[in-house]
mmCIF file with all atom_site columns, C-alpha atoms in Angstrom:
data_model
loop_
_atom_site.group_PDB
_atom_site.id
_atom_site.type_symbol
_atom_site.label_atom_id
_atom_site.label_alt_id
_atom_site.label_comp_id
_atom_site.label_asym_id
_atom_site.label_entity_id
_atom_site.label_seq_id
_atom_site.pdbx_PDB_ins_code
_atom_site.Cartn_x
_atom_site.Cartn_y
_atom_site.Cartn_z
_atom_site.occupancy
_atom_site.B_iso_or_equiv
_atom_site.pdbx_formal_charge
_atom_site.auth_seq_id
_atom_site.auth_comp_id
_atom_site.auth_asym_id
_atom_site.auth_atom_id
_atom_site.pdbx_PDB_model_num
ATOM 1   C CA . MET A 1 1   ? 349.330 -77.359 273.635 1.00 0.00 ? 1   MET A CA 1
ATOM 2   C CA . THR A 1 2   ? 349.959 -74.367 271.753 1.00 0.00 ? 2   THR A CA 1
ATOM 3   C CA . THR A 1 3   ? 350.400 -74.392 268.123 1.00 0.00 ? 3   THR A CA 1
ATOM 4   C CA . TRP A 1 4   ? 352.065 -71.426 266.179 1.00 0.00 ? 4   TRP A CA 1
ATOM 5   C CA . VAL A 1 5   ? 351.229 -70.581 262.723 1.00 0.00 ? 5   VAL A CA 1
ATOM 6   C CA . ALA A 1 6   ? 352.790 -67.814 261.081 1.00 0.00 ? 6   ALA A CA 1
ATOM 7   C CA . PRO A 1 7   ? 349.876 -64.944 259.901 1.00 0.00 ? 7   PRO A CA 1
ATOM 8   C CA . VAL A 1 8   ? 351.521 -64.983 256.158 1.00 0.00 ? 8   VAL A CA 1
ATOM 9   C CA . LYS A 1 9   ? 353.789 -67.558 254.793 1.00 0.00 ? 9   LYS A CA 1
ATOM 10  C CA . PRO A 1 10  ? 356.268 -65.794 252.468 1.00 0.00 ? 10  PRO A CA 1
ATOM 11  C CA . ARG A 1 11  ? 356.853 -67.095 248.993 1.00 0.00 ? 11  ARG A CA 1
ATOM 12  C CA . ARG A 1 12  ? 359.990 -68.620 247.773 1.00 0.00 ? 12  ARG A CA 1
ATOM 13  C CA . LEU A 1 13  ? 362.040 -68.897 243.990 1.00 0.00 ? 13  LEU A CA 1
ATOM 14  C CA . VAL A 1 14  ? 364.848 -70.745 243.238 1.00 0.00 ? 14  VAL A CA 1
ATOM 15  C CA . LEU A 1 15  ? 366.098 -69.964 239.392 1.00 0.00 ? 15  LEU A CA 1
ATOM 16  C CA . SER A 1 16  ? 369.096 -71.237 237.516 1.00 0.00 ? 16  SER A CA 1
ATOM 17  C CA . TRP A 1 17  ? 370.624 -69.848 234.343 1.00 0.00 ? 17  TRP A CA 1
ATOM 18  C CA . SER A 1 18  ? 373.373 -72.228 232.013 1.00 0.00 ? 18  SER A CA 1
ATOM 19  C CA . ALA A 1 19  ? 375.714 -70.682 229.818 1.00 0.00 ? 19  ALA A CA 1
ATOM 20  C CA . MET A 1 20  ? 374.290 -67.070 230.477 1.00 0.00 ? 20  MET A CA 1
ATOM 21  C CA . GLU A 1 21  ? 375.922 -64.249 228.236 1.00 0.00 ? 21  GLU A CA 1
ATOM 22  C CA . GLY A 1 22  ? 378.054 -61.081 230.267 1.00 0.00 ? 22  GLY A CA 1
ATOM 23  C CA . ASP A 1 23  ? 375.377 -58.525 229.847 1.00 0.00 ? 23  ASP A CA 1
ATOM 24  C CA . ASP A 1 24  ? 372.964 -60.855 231.706 1.00 0.00 ? 24  ASP A CA 1
ATOM 25  C CA . VAL A 1 25  ? 375.627 -61.904 234.250 1.00 0.00 ? 25  VAL A CA 1
ATOM 26  C CA . ALA A 1 26  ? 376.498 -58.116 234.760 1.00 0.00 ? 26  ALA A CA 1
ATOM 27  C CA . HIS A 1 27  ? 372.643 -57.114 235.417 1.00 0.00 ? 27  HIS A CA 1
ATOM 28  C CA . LEU A 1 28  ? 371.730 -60.160 237.958 1.00 0.00 ? 28  LEU A CA 1
ATOM 29  C CA . ASP A 1 29  ? 374.882 -59.869 239.748 1.00 0.00 ? 29  ASP A CA 1
ATOM 30  C CA . ARG A 1 30  ? 374.555 -55.964 240.629 1.00 0.00 ? 30  ARG A CA 1
ATOM 31  C CA . LEU A 1 31  ? 371.012 -57.228 241.846 1.00 0.00 ? 31  LEU A CA 1
ATOM 32  C CA . ALA A 1 32  ? 372.362 -60.150 244.019 1.00 0.00 ? 32  ALA A CA 1
ATOM 33  C CA . ARG A 1 33  ? 374.899 -57.473 245.039 1.00 0.00 ? 33  ARG A CA 1
ATOM 34  C CA . ARG A 1 34  ? 372.286 -55.322 245.759 1.00 0.00 ? 34  ARG A CA 1
ATOM 35  C CA . ILE A 1 35  ? 374.494 -52.521 244.013 1.00 0.00 ? 35  ILE A CA 1
ATOM 36  C CA . GLY A 1 36  ? 371.851 -50.276 243.724 1.00 0.00 ? 36  GLY A CA 1
ATOM 37  C CA . GLY A 1 37  ? 369.818 -50.932 246.402 1.00 0.00 ? 37  GLY A CA 1
ATOM 38  C CA . ASN A 1 38  ? 368.895 -53.360 249.136 1.00 0.00 ? 38  ASN A CA 1
ATOM 39  C CA . GLY A 1 39  ? 365.240 -53.820 247.313 1.00 0.00 ? 39  GLY A CA 1
ATOM 40  C CA . PRO A 1 40  ? 363.317 -55.422 247.348 1.00 0.00 ? 40  PRO A CA 1
ATOM 41  C CA . ILE A 1 41  ? 363.272 -56.518 243.516 1.00 0.00 ? 41  ILE A CA 1
ATOM 42  C CA . ALA A 1 42  ? 360.359 -57.109 241.522 1.00 0.00 ? 42  ALA A CA 1
ATOM 43  C CA . VAL A 1 43  ? 359.472 -60.479 239.484 1.00 0.00 ? 43  VAL A CA 1
ATOM 44  C CA . LEU A 1 44  ? 357.306 -60.588 237.018 1.00 0.00 ? 44  LEU A CA 1
ATOM 45  C CA . ASP A 1 45  ? 356.508 -64.702 236.138 1.00 0.00 ? 45  ASP A CA 1
ATOM 46  C CA . PRO A 1 46  ? 355.124 -65.043 232.837 1.00 0.00 ? 46  PRO A CA 1
ATOM 47  C CA . LEU A 1 47  ? 352.507 -68.061 234.492 1.00 0.00 ? 47  LEU A CA 1
ATOM 48  C CA . ALA A 1 48  ? 351.317 -65.670 237.070 1.00 0.00 ? 48  ALA A CA 1
ATOM 49  C CA . GLY A 1 49  ? 347.480 -65.362 235.903 1.00 0.00 ? 49  GLY A CA 1
ATOM 50  C CA . ASN A 1 50  ? 346.699 -62.469 237.410 1.00 0.00 ? 50  ASN A CA 1
ATOM 51  C CA . LEU A 1 51  ? 349.096 -59.342 239.042 1.00 0.00 ? 51  LEU A CA 1
ATOM 52  C CA . PHE A 1 52  ? 346.426 -57.827 241.302 1.00 0.00 ? 52  PHE A CA 1
ATOM 53  C CA . LYS A 1 53  ? 346.603 -59.497 244.820 1.00 0.00 ? 53  LYS A CA 1
ATOM 54  C CA . PRO A 1 54  ? 344.244 -62.027 245.938 1.00 0.00 ? 54  PRO A CA 1
ATOM 55  C CA . ALA A 1 55  ? 341.533 -59.111 247.944 1.00 0.00 ? 55  ALA A CA 1
ATOM 56  C CA . GLN A 1 56  ? 342.233 -56.674 245.310 1.00 0.00 ? 56  GLN A CA 1
ATOM 57  C CA . ALA A 1 57  ? 340.971 -58.984 242.251 1.00 0.00 ? 57  ALA A CA 1
ATOM 58  C CA . ASP A 1 58  ? 337.586 -59.923 244.455 1.00 0.00 ? 58  ASP A CA 1
ATOM 59  C CA . ALA A 1 59  ? 337.175 -56.295 245.675 1.00 0.00 ? 59  ALA A CA 1
ATOM 60  C CA . THR A 1 60  ? 336.187 -57.933 248.959 1.00 0.00 ? 60  THR A CA 1
ATOM 61  C CA . THR A 1 61  ? 336.335 -56.787 252.772 1.00 0.00 ? 61  THR A CA 1
ATOM 62  C CA . ASP A 1 62  ? 340.058 -58.027 252.907 1.00 0.00 ? 62  ASP A CA 1
ATOM 63  C CA . ALA A 1 63  ? 341.216 -55.351 250.396 1.00 0.00 ? 63  ALA A CA 1
ATOM 64  C CA . LEU A 1 64  ? 341.836 -52.001 251.206 1.00 0.00 ? 64  LEU A CA 1
ATOM 65  C CA . ILE A 1 65  ? 340.702 -49.054 249.564 1.00 0.00 ? 65  ILE A CA 1
ATOM 66  C CA . THR A 1 66  ? 343.782 -47.632 248.860 1.00 0.00 ? 66  THR A CA 1
ATOM 67  C CA . ALA A 1 67  ? 344.394 -50.619 246.185 1.00 0.00 ? 67  ALA A CA 1
ATOM 68  C CA . TRP A 1 68  ? 342.159 -48.025 243.720 1.00 0.00 ? 68  TRP A CA 1
ATOM 69  C CA . PHE A 1 69  ? 342.628 -44.345 243.160 1.00 0.00 ? 69  PHE A CA 1
ATOM 70  C CA . LEU A 1 70  ? 340.781 -41.900 241.232 1.00 0.00 ? 70  LEU A CA 1
ATOM 71  C CA . ALA A 1 71  ? 342.216 -42.249 237.656 1.00 0.00 ? 71  ALA A CA 1
ATOM 72  C CA . SER A 1 72  ? 340.624 -38.576 236.533 1.00 0.00 ? 72  SER A CA 1
ATOM 73  C CA . ALA A 1 73  ? 340.386 -35.257 237.778 1.00 0.00 ? 73  ALA A CA 1
ATOM 74  C CA . ALA A 1 74  ? 338.955 -34.914 241.603 1.00 0.00 ? 74  ALA A CA 1
ATOM 75  C CA . GLY A 1 75  ? 334.606 -35.083 241.752 1.00 0.00 ? 75  GLY A CA 1
ATOM 76  C CA . THR A 1 76  ? 334.332 -37.489 238.966 1.00 0.00 ? 76  THR A CA 1
ATOM 77  C CA . GLY A 1 77  ? 333.778 -40.681 241.015 1.00 0.00 ? 77  GLY A CA 1
ATOM 78  C CA . SER A 1 78  ? 334.445 -42.120 244.793 1.00 0.00 ? 78  SER A CA 1
ATOM 79  C CA . VAL A 1 79  ? 335.190 -45.423 245.287 1.00 0.00 ? 79  VAL A CA 1
ATOM 80  C CA . ALA A 1 80  ? 333.147 -47.521 248.747 1.00 0.00 ? 80  ALA A CA 1
ATOM 81  C CA . PHE A 1 81  ? 332.642 -50.539 250.103 1.00 0.00 ? 81  PHE A CA 1
ATOM 82  C CA . ASP A 1 82  ? 329.179 -51.931 249.254 1.00 0.00 ? 82  ASP A CA 1
ATOM 83  C CA . PRO A 1 83  ? 327.534 -53.733 252.610 1.00 0.00 ? 83  PRO A CA 1
ATOM 84  C CA . GLY A 1 84  ? 324.996 -55.600 249.948 1.00 0.00 ? 84  GLY A CA 1
ATOM 85  C CA . ALA A 1 85  ? 327.088 -56.596 247.481 1.00 0.00 ? 85  ALA A CA 1
ATOM 86  C CA . LEU A 1 86  ? 330.107 -57.294 249.868 1.00 0.00 ? 86  LEU A CA 1
ATOM 87  C CA . VAL A 1 87  ? 332.507 -55.304 247.461 1.00 0.00 ? 87  VAL A CA 1
ATOM 88  C CA . PHE A 1 88  ? 334.072 -52.465 246.907 1.00 0.00 ? 88  PHE A CA 1
ATOM 89  C CA . THR A 1 89  ? 332.359 -50.981 243.913 1.00 0.00 ? 89  THR A CA 1
ATOM 90  C CA . PHE A 1 90  ? 333.196 -47.457 242.073 1.00 0.00 ? 90  PHE A CA 1
ATOM 91  C CA . LYS A 1 91  ? 330.798 -44.989 241.468 1.00 0.00 ? 91  LYS A CA 1
ATOM 92  C CA . PRO A 1 92  ? 331.862 -42.355 238.807 1.00 0.00 ? 92  PRO A CA 1
ATOM 93  C CA . THR A 1 93  ? 330.028 -39.031 239.026 1.00 0.00 ? 93  THR A CA 1
ATOM 94  C CA . THR A 1 94  ? 330.937 -38.183 234.662 1.00 0.00 ? 94  THR A CA 1
ATOM 95  C CA . ALA A 1 95  ? 330.668 -39.720 231.989 1.00 0.00 ? 95  ALA A CA 1
ATOM 96  C CA . ASP A 1 96  ? 334.900 -39.731 231.821 1.00 0.00 ? 96  ASP A CA 1
ATOM 97  C CA . GLY A 1 97  ? 334.993 -40.709 235.721 1.00 0.00 ? 97  GLY A CA 1
ATOM 98  C CA . SER A 1 98  ? 337.718 -43.902 235.516 1.00 0.00 ? 98  SER A CA 1
ATOM 99  C CA . VAL A 1 99  ? 339.575 -45.858 238.151 1.00 0.00 ? 99  VAL A CA 1
ATOM 100 C CA . GLY A 1 100 ? 343.251 -47.212 238.656 1.00 0.00 ? 100 GLY A CA 1
ATOM 101 C CA . TRP A 1 101 ? 344.165 -50.220 240.241 1.00 0.00 ? 101 TRP A CA 1
ATOM 102 C CA . ALA A 1 102 ? 347.378 -49.652 242.735 1.00 0.00 ? 102 ALA A CA 1
ATOM 103 C CA . GLY A 1 103 ? 350.504 -51.242 243.132 1.00 0.00 ? 103 GLY A CA 1
ATOM 104 C CA . THR A 1 104 ? 351.651 -52.312 246.276 1.00 0.00 ? 104 THR A CA 1
ATOM 105 C CA . VAL A 1 105 ? 355.695 -53.000 247.040 1.00 0.00 ? 105 VAL A CA 1
ATOM 106 C CA . PHE A 1 106 ? 356.417 -50.451 243.867 1.00 0.00 ? 106 PHE A CA 1
ATOM 107 C CA . GLY A 1 107 ? 353.606 -48.356 243.506 1.00 0.00 ? 107 GLY A CA 1
ATOM 108 C CA . ASN A 1 108 ? 353.361 -49.006 239.820 1.00 0.00 ? 108 ASN A CA 1
ATOM 109 C CA . TYR A 1 109 ? 353.241 -52.411 238.281 1.00 0.00 ? 109 TYR A CA 1
ATOM 110 C CA . PRO A 1 110 ? 357.311 -53.129 237.365 1.00 0.00 ? 110 PRO A CA 1
ATOM 111 C CA . ALA A 1 111 ? 357.507 -53.450 233.482 1.00 0.00 ? 111 ALA A CA 1
ATOM 112 C CA . ALA A 1 112 ? 360.151 -53.252 230.632 1.00 0.00 ? 112 ALA A CA 1
ATOM 113 C CA . PRO A 1 113 ? 360.115 -51.995 227.251 1.00 0.00 ? 113 PRO A CA 1
ATOM 114 C CA . GLY A 1 114 ? 358.080 -54.756 224.609 1.00 0.00 ? 114 GLY A CA 1
ATOM 115 C CA . MET A 1 115 ? 357.127 -56.336 227.872 1.00 0.00 ? 115 MET A CA 1
ATOM 116 C CA . ARG A 1 116 ? 353.378 -57.662 227.135 1.00 0.00 ? 116 ARG A CA 1
ATOM 117 C CA . VAL A 1 117 ? 350.554 -56.755 229.223 1.00 0.00 ? 117 VAL A CA 1
ATOM 118 C CA . SER A 1 118 ? 346.934 -57.505 228.770 1.00 0.00 ? 118 SER A CA 1
ATOM 119 C CA . LEU A 1 119 ? 344.198 -55.488 231.059 1.00 0.00 ? 119 LEU A CA 1
ATOM 120 C CA . ALA A 1 120 ? 340.422 -57.113 231.522 1.00 0.00 ? 120 ALA A CA 1
ATOM 121 C CA . ALA A 1 121 ? 338.318 -54.628 233.303 1.00 0.00 ? 121 ALA A CA 1
ATOM 122 C CA . PRO A 1 122 ? 335.658 -56.061 236.168 1.00 0.00 ? 122 PRO A CA 1
ATOM 123 C CA . PRO A 1 123 ? 333.025 -58.263 234.328 1.00 0.00 ? 123 PRO A CA 1
ATOM 124 C CA . ALA A 1 124 ? 330.222 -55.374 235.516 1.00 0.00 ? 124 ALA A CA 1
ATOM 125 C CA . PHE A 1 125 ? 331.961 -52.398 233.748 1.00 0.00 ? 125 PHE A CA 1
ATOM 126 C CA . PRO A 1 126 ? 330.248 -51.655 230.051 1.00 0.00 ? 126 PRO A CA 1
ATOM 127 C CA . ALA A 1 127 ? 331.116 -53.471 227.022 1.00 0.00 ? 127 ALA A CA 1
ATOM 128 C CA . THR A 1 128 ? 331.508 -49.745 225.476 1.00 0.00 ? 128 THR A CA 1
ATOM 129 C CA . SER A 1 129 ? 334.703 -48.729 228.364 1.00 0.00 ? 129 SER A CA 1
ATOM 130 C CA . THR A 1 130 ? 337.796 -48.225 227.923 1.00 0.00 ? 130 THR A CA 1
ATOM 131 C CA . VAL A 1 131 ? 340.576 -49.669 229.381 1.00 0.00 ? 131 VAL A CA 1
ATOM 132 C CA . LYS A 1 132 ? 343.950 -48.445 229.181 1.00 0.00 ? 132 LYS A CA 1
ATOM 133 C CA . ILE A 1 133 ? 347.813 -48.760 230.652 1.00 0.00 ? 133 ILE A CA 1
ATOM 134 C CA . ASP A 1 134 ? 349.427 -45.494 231.212 1.00 0.00 ? 134 ASP A CA 1
ATOM 135 C CA . TRP A 1 135 ? 353.233 -46.445 230.971 1.00 0.00 ? 135 TRP A CA 1
ATOM 136 C CA . LYS A 1 136 ? 355.439 -44.722 232.749 1.00 0.00 ? 136 LYS A CA 1
ATOM 137 C CA . THR A 1 137 ? 359.391 -44.770 234.114 1.00 0.00 ? 137 THR A CA 1
ATOM 138 C CA . THR A 1 138 ? 360.862 -46.634 237.096 1.00 0.00 ? 138 THR A CA 1
ATOM 139 C CA . SER A 1 139 ? 359.871 -43.182 238.602 1.00 0.00 ? 139 SER A CA 1
ATOM 140 C CA . GLY A 1 140 ? 356.921 -42.646 237.828 1.00 0.00 ? 140 GLY A CA 1
ATOM 141 C CA . THR A 1 141 ? 357.177 -40.433 234.859 1.00 0.00 ? 141 THR A CA 1
ATOM 142 C CA . TYR A 1 142 ? 354.196 -40.829 232.686 1.00 0.00 ? 142 TYR A CA 1
ATOM 143 C CA . VAL A 1 143 ? 355.298 -42.291 229.065 1.00 0.00 ? 143 VAL A CA 1
ATOM 144 C CA . ALA A 1 144 ? 352.370 -42.776 227.368 1.00 0.00 ? 144 ALA A CA 1
ATOM 145 C CA . THR A 1 145 ? 349.158 -44.693 226.984 1.00 0.00 ? 145 THR A CA 1
ATOM 146 C CA . SER A 1 146 ? 347.774 -47.934 225.587 1.00 0.00 ? 146 SER A CA 1
ATOM 147 C CA . SER A 1 147 ? 344.183 -47.824 224.824 1.00 0.00 ? 147 SER A CA 1
ATOM 148 C CA . ALA A 1 148 ? 341.132 -49.625 223.754 1.00 0.00 ? 148 ALA A CA 1
ATOM 149 C CA . VAL A 1 149 ? 337.372 -50.199 223.996 1.00 0.00 ? 149 VAL A CA 1
ATOM 150 C CA . GLY A 1 150 ? 336.321 -52.874 225.198 1.00 0.00 ? 150 GLY A CA 1
ATOM 151 C CA . ARG A 1 151 ? 336.381 -54.627 228.108 1.00 0.00 ? 151 ARG A CA 1
ATOM 152 C CA . VAL A 1 152 ? 339.471 -56.214 227.482 1.00 0.00 ? 152 VAL A CA 1
ATOM 153 C CA . LEU A 1 153 ? 343.635 -54.776 226.150 1.00 0.00 ? 153 LEU A CA 1
ATOM 154 C CA . ASN A 1 154 ? 346.628 -56.209 224.873 1.00 0.00 ? 154 ASN A CA 1
ATOM 155 C CA . ALA A 1 155 ? 349.487 -53.925 224.392 1.00 0.00 ? 155 ALA A CA 1
ATOM 156 C CA . VAL A 1 156 ? 353.282 -53.718 224.307 1.00 0.00 ? 156 VAL A CA 1
ATOM 157 C CA . ALA A 1 157 ? 355.576 -51.371 226.565 1.00 0.00 ? 157 ALA A CA 1
ATOM 158 C CA . PRO A 1 158 ? 357.083 -48.408 224.459 1.00 0.00 ? 158 PRO A CA 1
ATOM 159 C CA . ALA A 1 159 ? 361.013 -47.551 225.438 1.00 0.00 ? 159 ALA A CA 1
ATOM 160 C CA . GLY A 1 160 ? 361.602 -45.953 228.275 1.00 0.00 ? 160 GLY A CA 1
ATOM 161 C CA . VAL A 1 161 ? 359.435 -47.738 230.383 1.00 0.00 ? 161 VAL A CA 1
ATOM 162 C CA . GLY A 1 162 ? 360.095 -48.961 233.801 1.00 0.00 ? 162 GLY A CA 1
ATOM 163 C CA . SER A 1 163 ? 356.426 -49.659 235.361 1.00 0.00 ? 163 SER A CA 1
ATOM 164 C CA . PHE A 1 164 ? 352.644 -49.127 234.258 1.00 0.00 ? 164 PHE A CA 1
ATOM 165 C CA . THR A 1 165 ? 349.315 -48.222 236.103 1.00 0.00 ? 165 THR A CA 1
ATOM 166 C CA . PRO A 1 166 ? 345.559 -50.055 234.737 1.00 0.00 ? 166 PRO A CA 1
ATOM 167 C CA . VAL A 1 167 ? 343.070 -47.991 234.237 1.00 0.00 ? 167 VAL A CA 1
ATOM 168 C CA . VAL A 1 168 ? 339.464 -48.193 233.543 1.00 0.00 ? 168 VAL A CA 1
ATOM 169 C CA . VAL A 1 169 ? 336.735 -45.834 232.352 1.00 0.00 ? 169 VAL A CA 1
ATOM 170 C CA . PRO A 1 170 ? 333.117 -46.787 232.080 1.00 0.00 ? 170 PRO A CA 1
ATOM 171 C CA . GLY A 1 171 ? 331.743 -44.676 230.310 1.00 0.00 ? 171 GLY A CA 1
ATOM 172 C CA . ALA A 1 172 ? 328.721 -43.795 232.494 1.00 0.00 ? 172 ALA A CA 1
ATOM 173 C CA . VAL A 1 173 ? 327.582 -42.402 235.303 1.00 0.00 ? 173 VAL A CA 1
ATOM 174 C CA . GLY A 1 174 ? 326.393 -45.667 237.318 1.00 0.00 ? 174 GLY A CA 1
ATOM 175 C CA . THR A 1 175 ? 328.161 -48.142 240.012 1.00 0.00 ? 175 THR A CA 1
ATOM 176 C CA . TYR A 1 176 ? 330.101 -50.558 239.212 1.00 0.00 ? 176 TYR A CA 1
ATOM 177 C CA . SER A 1 177 ? 331.682 -53.495 241.212 1.00 0.00 ? 177 SER A CA 1
ATOM 178 C CA . LEU A 1 178 ? 335.180 -53.556 241.147 1.00 0.00 ? 178 LEU A CA 1
ATOM 179 C CA . ALA A 1 179 ? 335.699 -57.672 241.513 1.00 0.00 ? 179 ALA A CA 1
ATOM 180 C CA . GLY A 1 180 ? 336.707 -59.926 238.287 1.00 0.00 ? 180 GLY A CA 1
ATOM 181 C CA . ALA A 1 181 ? 339.801 -57.333 237.037 1.00 0.00 ? 181 ALA A CA 1
ATOM 182 C CA . CYS A 1 182 ? 342.667 -58.969 235.720 1.00 0.00 ? 182 CYS A CA 1
ATOM 183 C CA . VAL A 1 183 ? 346.037 -58.206 234.860 1.00 0.00 ? 183 VAL A CA 1
ATOM 184 C CA . ALA A 1 184 ? 348.558 -60.544 233.208 1.00 0.00 ? 184 ALA A CA 1
ATOM 185 C CA . VAL A 1 185 ? 352.016 -60.757 231.669 1.00 0.00 ? 185 VAL A CA 1
ATOM 186 C CA . ASP A 1 186 ? 353.076 -62.381 228.125 1.00 0.00 ? 186 ASP A CA 1
ATOM 187 C CA . SER A 1 187 ? 348.670 -64.052 228.063 1.00 0.00 ? 187 SER A CA 1
ATOM 188 C CA . THR A 1 188 ? 345.682 -62.305 227.651 1.00 0.00 ? 188 THR A CA 1
ATOM 189 C CA . ALA A 1 189 ? 343.888 -61.121 230.842 1.00 0.00 ? 189 ALA A CA 1
ATOM 190 C CA . VAL A 1 190 ? 340.975 -63.166 231.653 1.00 0.00 ? 190 VAL A CA 1
ATOM 191 C CA . ALA A 1 191 ? 338.224 -61.341 233.775 1.00 0.00 ? 191 ALA A CA 1
ATOM 192 C CA . GLY A 1 192 ? 337.266 -63.039 237.169 1.00 0.00 ? 192 GLY A CA 1
ATOM 193 C CA . ARG A 1 193 ? 340.947 -65.183 237.310 1.00 0.00 ? 193 ARG A CA 1
ATOM 194 C CA . PRO A 1 194 ? 341.939 -65.828 240.806 1.00 0.00 ? 194 PRO A CA 1
ATOM 195 C CA . GLY A 1 195 ? 344.599 -62.538 242.302 1.00 0.00 ? 195 GLY A CA 1
ATOM 196 C CA . GLU A 1 196 ? 348.270 -63.822 242.860 1.00 0.00 ? 196 GLU A CA 1
ATOM 197 C CA . GLY A 1 197 ? 349.740 -60.451 243.920 1.00 0.00 ? 197 GLY A CA 1
ATOM 198 C CA . CYS A 1 198 ? 353.273 -58.600 242.637 1.00 0.00 ? 198 CYS A CA 1
ATOM 199 C CA . PRO A 1 199 ? 355.599 -58.982 245.796 1.00 0.00 ? 199 PRO A CA 1
ATOM 200 C CA . GLY A 1 200 ? 358.803 -57.934 246.282 1.00 0.00 ? 200 GLY A CA 1
ATOM 201 C CA . TYR A 1 201 ? 361.740 -60.575 246.617 1.00 0.00 ? 201 TYR A CA 1
ATOM 202 C CA . SER A 1 202 ? 364.930 -60.170 248.475 1.00 0.00 ? 202 SER A CA 1
ATOM 203 C CA . ILE A 1 203 ? 368.042 -61.718 247.141 1.00 0.00 ? 203 ILE A CA 1
ATOM 204 C CA . THR A 1 204 ? 368.898 -65.013 249.716 1.00 0.00 ? 204 THR A CA 1
ATOM 205 C CA . ASP A 1 205 ? 371.992 -66.821 248.265 1.00 0.00 ? 205 ASP A CA 1
ATOM 206 C CA . TYR A 1 206 ? 373.255 -66.611 245.164 1.00 0.00 ? 206 TYR A CA 1
ATOM 207 C CA . THR A 1 207 ? 375.553 -68.298 243.466 1.00 0.00 ? 207 THR A CA 1
ATOM 208 C CA . HIS A 1 208 ? 378.005 -68.021 240.198 1.00 0.00 ? 208 HIS A CA 1
ATOM 209 C CA . ALA A 1 209 ? 380.496 -69.825 238.373 1.00 0.00 ? 209 ALA A CA 1
ATOM 210 C CA . ALA A 1 210 ? 381.725 -70.470 234.418 1.00 0.00 ? 210 ALA A CA 1
ATOM 211 C CA . THR A 1 211 ? 380.368 -72.475 232.807 1.00 0.00 ? 211 THR A CA 1
ATOM 212 C CA . PRO A 1 212 ? 382.261 -75.704 232.259 1.00 0.00 ? 212 PRO A CA 1
ATOM 213 C CA . GLY A 1 213 ? 383.681 -75.613 228.672 1.00 0.00 ? 213 GLY A CA 1
ATOM 214 C CA . ASN A 1 214 ? 383.348 -72.178 228.078 1.00 0.00 ? 214 ASN A CA 1
ATOM 215 C CA . GLY A 1 215 ? 384.762 -69.594 230.360 1.00 0.00 ? 215 GLY A CA 1
ATOM 216 C CA . ALA A 1 216 ? 383.341 -66.544 228.418 1.00 0.00 ? 216 ALA A CA 1
ATOM 217 C CA . TYR A 1 217 ? 379.819 -68.031 229.655 1.00 0.00 ? 217 TYR A CA 1
ATOM 218 C CA . ARG A 1 218 ? 378.518 -68.095 233.649 1.00 0.00 ? 218 ARG A CA 1
ATOM 219 C CA . ASP A 1 219 ? 376.155 -70.286 235.490 1.00 0.00 ? 219 ASP A CA 1
ATOM 220 C CA . ILE A 1 220 ? 374.105 -68.333 237.682 1.00 0.00 ? 220 ILE A CA 1
ATOM 221 C CA . GLY A 1 221 ? 371.760 -69.364 240.756 1.00 0.00 ? 221 GLY A CA 1
ATOM 222 C CA . LEU A 1 222 ? 369.296 -67.269 242.454 1.00 0.00 ? 222 LEU A CA 1
ATOM 223 C CA . THR A 1 223 ? 367.358 -67.916 246.162 1.00 0.00 ? 223 THR A CA 1
ATOM 224 C CA . LEU A 1 224 ? 365.016 -65.513 246.339 1.00 0.00 ? 224 LEU A CA 1
ATOM 225 C CA . VAL A 1 225 ? 362.539 -64.806 249.138 1.00 0.00 ? 225 VAL A CA 1
ATOM 226 C CA . GLU A 1 226 ? 359.105 -62.859 249.285 1.00 0.00 ? 226 GLU A CA 1
ATOM 227 C CA . VAL A 1 227 ? 359.407 -59.604 251.295 1.00 0.00 ? 227 VAL A CA 1
ATOM 228 C CA . THR A 1 228 ? 355.711 -59.973 253.450 1.00 0.00 ? 228 THR A CA 1
ATOM 229 C CA . GLY A 1 229 ? 356.118 -56.984 255.034 1.00 0.00 ? 229 GLY A CA 1
ATOM 230 C CA . ALA A 1 230 ? 355.029 -55.398 251.983 1.00 0.00 ? 230 ALA A CA 1
ATOM 231 C CA . ALA A 1 231 ? 354.478 -58.110 249.621 1.00 0.00 ? 231 ALA A CA 1
ATOM 232 C CA . GLY A 1 232 ? 352.246 -57.727 246.585 1.00 0.00 ? 232 GLY A CA 1
#
């Protein structure tokens, strides 16, 4: 007997709202009917403890080197796998060398004005590190930066924001394990928390009905499936 198991089991979400107001209905209606494009769409779950991919959070052999990038001028550092420690490391060659965490499906991590985002640097980084969130538009144009000295930053997305990039500056030359980084929404990030990813989803079912007793509102239901070909 041969048993076949799919290499990736996609996540599925079922969401529903009762008595939703018109502006919100119009927004979800456009997403569900793919008026702005075929997607995938971003779903930020406030219960997700870490938006980094599992291997990206652990910095293990399963991670791709493209999970990180040098966020400062060329020649100020490098990211490489350390076979002795079995993790990816960042090695700045100047004190201002910085490393950023790359999104997968969307390039950057999705955001909206007023959203609270928290970033925890890897535990191996110095306590005097600078943690930063670069706020950008949906298309990736730079808007502003929030920063703090230490290993944890809590920040609020400003107006005009559609995405963000997490960045850490160790502030000293050395070799630092990238394991244990965390980025979270609507809660304080905790270093070492397992990564859950920030996947893209496609809407596979859509229900839309007037709320009983008040036709000015709508009851909305969505069924979504993770896009595993480019899952976060």
